[in-house]
Amino acid sequence: MAAVKGQQGQAPGTIEDMQTLARRHNGRCLSSTYRDTNTKLLWQCDQGHTWESTPSNVKAGSWCQVCGKARREAQWLAEMQALAQARGGKCLSIRYTRFQEKLRWECDQGHQWDATPGGIKTSGSWCPVCSVEKQRLTIADMHVAAREHGGECLSASYFDNLTRLRWRCAQGHEWDAKPMHIRLGQWCPRCGRQWRLLTMAQLQAVAQARGGMCLSVHYGNDGQKLRWRCAHGHEWMQTPSKIKGGSWCARCVRNSYTIADMQALARLRGGECLSDEYVNSQTKLRWRCDRGHEWSTRPGVIIKGHWCRECVWLDLSTKDRKRRRYLAVPDAA
């Protein structure tokens, strides 16, 4: 059959070419005539599904959507089963059609629950029953909390986070307090009052030991923010409890990083930092993930735990066309 002359910018072809194209997919072209690359023809896959599509789409790799959907679902379900196995459990669902659809899961303790793949994959959540059991506290936990303050828990049993227990500090003072408050860092109220009588002198000594000073002149309690200045002249507000716990100038901390730190941080994510110089946490650097995506962002963003935005969209996408777009990495110039 003679080739049909295509329109401007279109390659010529014949119906025999279309049949050859279909055989590459183990299918058939059921149409009897070929007009041009943008006129739909009737196709059939090896599973017997039929549909209409343009020759240009088939040449670009598009084929049976029914089979494609089934393959995607099988692939996604296999990923979920592998994810569950990595956590010692199972994915019990036999179908997976979209990212927002809840699946059935089972942990290694036999607990079953329903959750979306997004909740399991991106947020890292797992069995809610095991999670609650791991968070359940005991009187032994209270003894540990007391020892961290150099004291004791005198109660014999633990009920819940809001039922007061008896405590004793290293100075022998006794009082009743909720476990929740102790776990949040509160301790002996008598020692606290005595400490506050000396607070400004103590806080000035802490600041001076770090080459800085406390600029505030009044101090009410350990949770009240005071003004501080470091050796480089940076000023900020922070509570005395945080300063006593080791916190100091955030700007100095941010500016203490090097390009080697950024490269090491990128390697932890399986990627690279492509920049040669680190200025500060607000000056953008160039990054590349393990899929080859490149982007520019501030070091502070990466330090906080963020990474490749395109990979996030790729993991969330359920459509092949979108996944191909995020998987496609342009050749290096």
JSON list of N, CA and C in Angstrom, two decimals, residues 143-152:
[
{"chain": "A", "resi": 143, "resn": "HIS", "atom": "N", "xyz": [10.42, 6.27, 88.58]},
{"chain": "A", "resi": 143, "resn": "HIS", "atom": "CA", "xyz": [11.68, 6.20, 89.33]},
{"chain": "A", "resi": 143, "resn": "HIS", "atom": "C", "xyz": [12.83, 6.73, 88.49]},
{"chain": "A", "resi": 144, "resn": "VAL", "atom": "N", "xyz": [12.82, 6.37, 87.21]},
{"chain": "A", "resi": 144, "resn": "VAL", "atom": "CA", "xyz": [13.86, 6.86, 86.29]},
{"chain": "A", "resi": 144, "resn": "VAL", "atom": "C", "xyz": [13.79, 8.37, 86.17]},
{"chain": "A", "resi": 145, "resn": "ALA", "atom": "N", "xyz": [12.57, 8.92, 86.01]},
{"chain": "A", "resi": 145, "resn": "ALA", "atom": "CA", "xyz": [12.40, 10.37, 85.89]},
{"chain": "A", "resi": 145, "resn": "ALA", "atom": "C", "xyz": [12.91, 11.09, 87.12]},
{"chain": "A", "resi": 146, "resn": "ALA", "atom": "N", "xyz": [12.65, 10.51, 88.30]},
{"chain": "A", "resi": 146, "resn": "ALA", "atom": "CA", "xyz": [13.11, 11.14, 89.54]},
{"chain": "A", "resi": 146, "resn": "ALA", "atom": "C", "xyz": [14.63, 11.10, 89.64]},
{"chain": "A", "resi": 147, "resn": "ARG", "atom": "N", "xyz": [15.23, 9.97, 89.27]},
{"chain": "A", "resi": 147, "resn": "ARG", "atom": "CA", "xyz": [16.70, 9.86, 89.35]},
{"chain": "A", "resi": 147, "resn": "ARG", "atom": "C", "xyz": [17.38, 10.86, 88.42]},
{"chain": "A", "resi": 148, "resn": "GLU", "atom": "N", "xyz": [16.73, 11.19, 87.30]},
{"chain": "A", "resi": 148, "resn": "GLU", "atom": "CA", "xyz": [17.31, 12.18, 86.39]},
{"chain": "A", "resi": 148, "resn": "GLU", "atom": "C", "xyz": [17.42, 13.55, 87.05]},
{"chain": "A", "resi": 149, "resn": "HIS", "atom": "N", "xyz": [16.58, 13.79, 88.06]},
{"chain": "A", "resi": 149, "resn": "HIS", "atom": "CA", "xyz": [16.64, 15.04, 88.83]},
{"chain": "A", "resi": 149, "resn": "HIS", "atom": "C", "xyz": [17.46, 14.87, 90.10]},
{"chain": "A", "resi": 150, "resn": "GLY", "atom": "N", "xyz": [18.05, 13.69, 90.29]},
{"chain": "A", "resi": 150, "resn": "GLY", "atom": "CA", "xyz": [18.81, 13.43, 91.51]},
{"chain": "A", "resi": 150, "resn": "GLY", "atom": "C", "xyz": [17.94, 13.13, 92.71]},
{"chain": "A", "resi": 151, "resn": "GLY", "atom": "N", "xyz": [16.68, 12.74, 92.49]},
{"chain": "A", "resi": 151, "resn": "GLY", "atom": "CA", "xyz": [15.77, 12.48, 93.60]},
{"chain": "A", "resi": 151, "resn": "GLY", "atom": "C", "xyz": [15.12, 11.12, 93.52]},
{"chain": "A", "resi": 152, "resn": "GLU", "atom": "N", "xyz": [13.93, 11.01, 94.17]},
{"chain": "A", "resi": 152, "resn": "GLU", "atom": "CA", "xyz": [13.23, 9.73, 94.23]},
{"chain": "A", "resi": 152, "resn": "GLU", "atom": "C", "xyz": [11.74, 9.92, 93.98]}
]
